[in-house]
Amino acid sequence: MSAAAGRVGRFYTSARRHPWVLGKVADWKIPLGPYTPAQIAVAVVGGFLLIKTIGWWSWMGPVPLVGWLLAIWTVRRPKIRGRAPMQAALGWVLLGWQPQGGRIGGRAARDRAPHPLFGGFTIEDTPAPSRAVQQRPARMTPPGPAADRSSALRTVQPAAPERAAGPVSGVQQLLALAGQGGGVR
């Protein structure tokens, strides 16, 4: 395969830049045409309204008909922020149709339902205070009518003996120094 066979050239004529129109075939065109889709929509809807309301405007003479023709001529090449009116109207409809939070992956984006977050923490291996720990006497609770008999026989085990090791982490060392009256300068 040669290098020339892999190349593709494209040429865009000015016809691609013209708006879509109805009523023009080769050199022939409709009188006063060609017409854009917006002009056709205004002509059809306006003509229907004029026919249905002829009893209301007939006393004005040709003024409503002239206004209808001017409206058709006015929408020939209007731009709304650089866009044709039909595309602008479609954009507004699609904007109103979008979910308020937008879309993620083609689906409506929704906030998750709030739920409470519970947490806790446990402090383990804390240095025992310098004073001797006094053991509390074990309480015996009288068993109630529905209480288990084995609960009456349970006693509280004495606490584990105090470790002789000093504080391990830096924070524990600072707390031990503060407890002894020392400090960091």
mmCIF file of C-alpha atoms in Angstrom:
data_model
loop_
_atom_site.group_PDB
_atom_site.id
_atom_site.type_symbol
_atom_site.label_atom_id
_atom_site.label_comp_id
_atom_site.label_asym_id
_atom_site.label_seq_id
_atom_site.Cartn_x
_atom_site.Cartn_y
_atom_site.Cartn_z
ATOM 1 C CA MET A 1 0.000 0.000 0.000
ATOM 2 C CA SER A 2 1.440 3.330 -0.978
ATOM 3 C CA ALA A 3 1.417 6.464 1.130
ATOM 4 C CA ALA A 4 -0.898 8.218 -1.343
ATOM 5 C CA ALA A 5 -3.617 5.569 -0.930
ATOM 6 C CA GLY A 6 -3.839 6.233 2.825
ATOM 7 C CA ARG A 7 -4.490 9.952 2.488
ATOM 8 C CA VAL A 8 -8.008 11.324 2.467
ATOM 9 C CA GLY A 9 -8.895 14.784 1.249
ATOM 10 C CA ARG A 10 -12.167 16.578 1.892
ATOM 11 C CA PHE A 11 -13.544 19.682 0.249
ATOM 12 C CA TYR A 12 -16.513 21.506 1.759
ATOM 13 C CA THR A 13 -18.487 23.702 -0.598
ATOM 14 C CA SER A 14 -20.359 26.803 0.402
ATOM 15 C CA ALA A 15 -23.626 24.837 0.143
ATOM 16 C CA ARG A 16 -22.836 23.208 3.476
ATOM 17 C CA ARG A 17 -22.780 26.602 5.153
ATOM 18 C CA HIS A 18 -26.245 27.684 3.984
ATOM 19 C CA PRO A 19 -29.259 27.091 6.219
ATOM 20 C CA TRP A 20 -31.692 24.303 5.506
ATOM 21 C CA VAL A 21 -34.456 25.692 3.254
ATOM 22 C CA LEU A 22 -37.565 24.354 1.537
ATOM 23 C CA GLY A 23 -38.739 25.336 -1.903
ATOM 24 C CA LYS A 24 -35.567 25.363 -3.968
ATOM 25 C CA VAL A 25 -34.734 22.606 -6.433
ATOM 26 C CA ALA A 26 -31.812 23.239 -8.776
ATOM 27 C CA ASP A 27 -32.554 26.612 -10.416
ATOM 28 C CA TRP A 28 -36.286 26.639 -9.651
ATOM 29 C CA LYS A 29 -37.656 28.132 -6.448
ATOM 30 C CA ILE A 30 -41.063 28.872 -4.954
ATOM 31 C CA PRO A 31 -42.181 32.472 -5.448
ATOM 32 C CA LEU A 32 -40.833 34.665 -2.635
ATOM 33 C CA GLY A 33 -38.952 31.583 -1.399
ATOM 34 C CA PRO A 34 -37.077 29.507 -0.428
ATOM 35 C CA TYR A 35 -38.483 29.261 3.066
ATOM 36 C CA THR A 36 -36.835 28.203 6.288
ATOM 37 C CA PRO A 37 -38.558 25.795 8.696
ATOM 38 C CA ALA A 38 -39.261 28.716 11.060
ATOM 39 C CA GLN A 39 -41.054 30.596 8.264
ATOM 40 C CA ILE A 40 -43.152 27.558 7.422
ATOM 41 C CA ALA A 41 -44.089 27.068 11.084
ATOM 42 C CA VAL A 42 -45.115 30.746 11.456
ATOM 43 C CA ALA A 43 -47.097 30.584 8.193
ATOM 44 C CA VAL A 44 -49.018 27.436 9.183
ATOM 45 C CA VAL A 45 -49.716 28.366 12.808
ATOM 46 C CA GLY A 46 -50.462 32.003 11.980
ATOM 47 C CA GLY A 47 -52.752 31.080 9.079
ATOM 48 C CA PHE A 48 -54.655 28.637 11.288
ATOM 49 C CA LEU A 49 -55.086 31.282 14.010
ATOM 50 C CA LEU A 50 -56.197 33.926 11.505
ATOM 51 C CA ILE A 51 -58.848 31.606 10.066
ATOM 52 C CA LYS A 52 -60.158 30.579 13.500
ATOM 53 C CA THR A 53 -60.328 34.178 14.796
ATOM 54 C CA ILE A 54 -61.638 35.961 11.683
ATOM 55 C CA GLY A 55 -64.658 37.210 13.662
ATOM 56 C CA TRP A 56 -62.373 39.134 16.047
ATOM 57 C CA TRP A 57 -60.119 40.925 13.540
ATOM 58 C CA SER A 58 -62.284 41.295 10.422
ATOM 59 C CA TRP A 59 -63.188 44.911 11.331
ATOM 60 C CA MET A 60 -59.446 45.873 11.070
ATOM 61 C CA GLY A 61 -59.204 45.116 7.374
ATOM 62 C CA PRO A 62 -55.890 43.861 5.981
ATOM 63 C CA VAL A 63 -53.790 44.885 9.049
ATOM 64 C CA PRO A 64 -53.666 41.361 10.632
ATOM 65 C CA LEU A 65 -52.816 39.801 7.260
ATOM 66 C CA VAL A 66 -49.962 42.276 6.742
ATOM 67 C CA GLY A 67 -48.743 41.567 10.281
ATOM 68 C CA TRP A 68 -48.815 37.820 9.545
ATOM 69 C CA LEU A 69 -46.768 38.301 6.357
ATOM 70 C CA LEU A 70 -44.287 40.541 8.208
ATOM 71 C CA ALA A 71 -43.920 37.880 10.905
ATOM 72 C CA ILE A 72 -43.138 35.291 8.225
ATOM 73 C CA TRP A 73 -40.546 37.604 6.667
ATOM 74 C CA THR A 74 -39.054 38.480 10.079
ATOM 75 C CA VAL A 75 -38.202 34.883 10.989
ATOM 76 C CA ARG A 76 -36.373 34.340 7.687
ATOM 77 C CA ARG A 77 -32.825 34.607 9.070
ATOM 78 C CA PRO A 78 -33.010 35.546 12.715
ATOM 79 C CA LYS A 79 -30.350 34.506 15.148
ATOM 80 C CA ILE A 80 -30.759 34.011 18.869
ATOM 81 C CA ARG A 81 -27.226 34.126 20.247
ATOM 82 C CA GLY A 82 -25.934 32.818 16.941
ATOM 83 C CA ARG A 83 -28.500 30.018 16.650
ATOM 84 C CA ALA A 84 -31.551 29.546 14.461
ATOM 85 C CA PRO A 85 -34.885 29.932 16.299
ATOM 86 C CA MET A 86 -35.888 26.271 15.957
ATOM 87 C CA GLN A 87 -32.620 25.057 17.411
ATOM 88 C CA ALA A 88 -32.807 27.700 20.162
ATOM 89 C CA ALA A 89 -36.368 26.619 21.058
ATOM 90 C CA LEU A 90 -35.294 22.976 21.070
ATOM 91 C CA GLY A 91 -32.398 23.904 23.364
ATOM 92 C CA TRP A 92 -34.754 25.619 25.829
ATOM 93 C CA VAL A 93 -37.102 22.620 25.797
ATOM 94 C CA LEU A 94 -34.231 20.217 26.428
ATOM 95 C CA LEU A 95 -32.883 22.472 29.192
ATOM 96 C CA GLY A 96 -36.259 22.441 30.930
ATOM 97 C CA TRP A 97 -36.439 18.665 30.510
ATOM 98 C CA GLN A 98 -33.086 18.012 32.205
ATOM 99 C CA PRO A 99 -33.041 16.914 35.830
ATOM 100 C CA GLN A 100 -32.139 19.711 38.210
ATOM 101 C CA GLY A 101 -28.986 18.004 39.488
ATOM 102 C CA GLY A 102 -27.778 17.127 35.971
ATOM 103 C CA ARG A 103 -26.832 13.714 34.650
ATOM 104 C CA ILE A 104 -24.092 11.265 35.475
ATOM 105 C CA GLY A 105 -23.589 8.420 33.029
ATOM 106 C CA GLY A 106 -26.909 9.159 31.305
ATOM 107 C CA ARG A 107 -28.919 8.855 34.521
ATOM 108 C CA ALA A 108 -30.340 11.600 36.690
ATOM 109 C CA ALA A 109 -27.887 12.633 39.407
ATOM 110 C CA ARG A 110 -29.498 12.499 42.812
ATOM 111 C CA ASP A 111 -28.190 13.225 46.282
ATOM 112 C CA ARG A 112 -27.992 10.245 48.557
ATOM 113 C CA ALA A 113 -30.436 10.088 51.422
ATOM 114 C CA PRO A 114 -28.910 11.416 54.648
ATOM 115 C CA HIS A 115 -28.256 8.908 57.386
ATOM 116 C CA PRO A 116 -26.724 9.354 60.833
ATOM 117 C CA LEU A 117 -23.090 8.478 61.246
ATOM 118 C CA PHE A 118 -22.272 6.942 64.603
ATOM 119 C CA GLY A 119 -18.723 6.416 65.745
ATOM 120 C CA GLY A 120 -16.649 5.827 68.777
ATOM 121 C CA PHE A 121 -13.111 5.256 69.893
ATOM 122 C CA THR A 122 -11.264 3.142 72.406
ATOM 123 C CA ILE A 123 -8.126 4.124 74.282
ATOM 124 C CA GLU A 124 -5.988 1.092 74.983
ATOM 125 C CA ASP A 125 -2.742 0.634 76.902
ATOM 126 C CA THR A 126 -2.841 3.934 78.730
ATOM 127 C CA PRO A 127 -0.296 4.412 81.500
ATOM 128 C CA ALA A 128 -1.769 3.766 84.902
ATOM 129 C CA PRO A 129 -1.788 6.655 87.358
ATOM 130 C CA SER A 130 1.130 6.772 89.836
ATOM 131 C CA ARG A 131 -1.135 6.190 92.810
ATOM 132 C CA ALA A 132 -2.082 2.671 93.673
ATOM 133 C CA VAL A 133 -5.291 1.623 92.096
ATOM 134 C CA GLN A 134 -7.858 0.727 94.678
ATOM 135 C CA GLN A 135 -10.062 -2.167 93.811
ATOM 136 C CA ARG A 136 -13.732 -1.671 94.274
ATOM 137 C CA PRO A 137 -15.685 -4.372 96.070
ATOM 138 C CA ALA A 138 -17.758 -6.520 93.777
ATOM 139 C CA ARG A 139 -21.457 -5.813 93.902
ATOM 140 C CA MET A 140 -23.873 -8.607 94.196
ATOM 141 C CA THR A 141 -27.287 -7.863 92.807
ATOM 142 C CA PRO A 142 -30.192 -9.900 94.018
ATOM 143 C CA PRO A 143 -31.620 -11.923 91.189
ATOM 144 C CA GLY A 144 -35.014 -10.880 89.964
ATOM 145 C CA PRO A 145 -37.782 -13.294 89.114
ATOM 146 C CA ALA A 146 -36.748 -13.485 85.446
ATOM 147 C CA ALA A 147 -32.986 -13.256 86.059
ATOM 148 C CA ASP A 148 -30.633 -16.073 85.245
ATOM 149 C CA ARG A 149 -29.292 -17.983 88.271
ATOM 150 C CA SER A 150 -25.780 -18.001 86.890
ATOM 151 C CA SER A 151 -25.593 -14.187 87.084
ATOM 152 C CA ALA A 152 -25.860 -14.341 90.859
ATOM 153 C CA LEU A 153 -22.748 -16.508 91.059
ATOM 154 C CA ARG A 154 -20.600 -14.191 88.940
ATOM 155 C CA THR A 155 -18.010 -12.062 90.660
ATOM 156 C CA VAL A 156 -15.883 -9.230 89.362
ATOM 157 C CA GLN A 157 -12.336 -10.230 88.518
ATOM 158 C CA PRO A 158 -9.624 -7.971 89.928
ATOM 159 C CA ALA A 159 -7.925 -5.646 87.447
ATOM 160 C CA ALA A 160 -4.739 -6.793 85.771
ATOM 161 C CA PRO A 161 -1.549 -5.820 87.597
ATOM 162 C CA GLU A 162 0.012 -2.529 86.606
ATOM 163 C CA ARG A 163 2.775 -2.618 84.020
ATOM 164 C CA ALA A 164 6.160 -1.264 84.857
ATOM 165 C CA ALA A 165 6.825 -0.070 81.288
ATOM 166 C CA GLY A 166 6.824 3.671 80.676
ATOM 167 C CA PRO A 167 4.931 5.643 78.053
ATOM 168 C CA VAL A 168 5.490 4.421 74.509
ATOM 169 C CA SER A 169 4.379 7.153 72.119
ATOM 170 C CA GLY A 170 5.581 10.728 71.982
ATOM 171 C CA VAL A 171 2.230 12.065 73.110
ATOM 172 C CA GLN A 172 2.218 9.729 76.100
ATOM 173 C CA GLN A 173 5.745 10.856 77.013
ATOM 174 C CA LEU A 174 4.649 14.519 76.872
ATOM 175 C CA LEU A 175 1.634 13.757 79.042
ATOM 176 C CA ALA A 176 3.875 11.975 81.574
ATOM 177 C CA LEU A 177 6.225 14.987 81.676
ATOM 178 C CA ALA A 178 3.289 17.358 82.173
ATOM 179 C CA GLY A 179 2.001 15.161 84.988
ATOM 180 C CA GLN A 180 5.387 15.331 86.762
ATOM 181 C CA GLY A 181 5.504 19.116 86.545
ATOM 182 C CA GLY A 182 8.054 19.207 83.736
ATOM 183 C CA GLY A 183 7.423 20.856 80.426
ATOM 184 C CA VAL A 184 8.813 21.428 77.002
ATOM 185 C CA ARG A 185 10.740 24.630 76.497
#
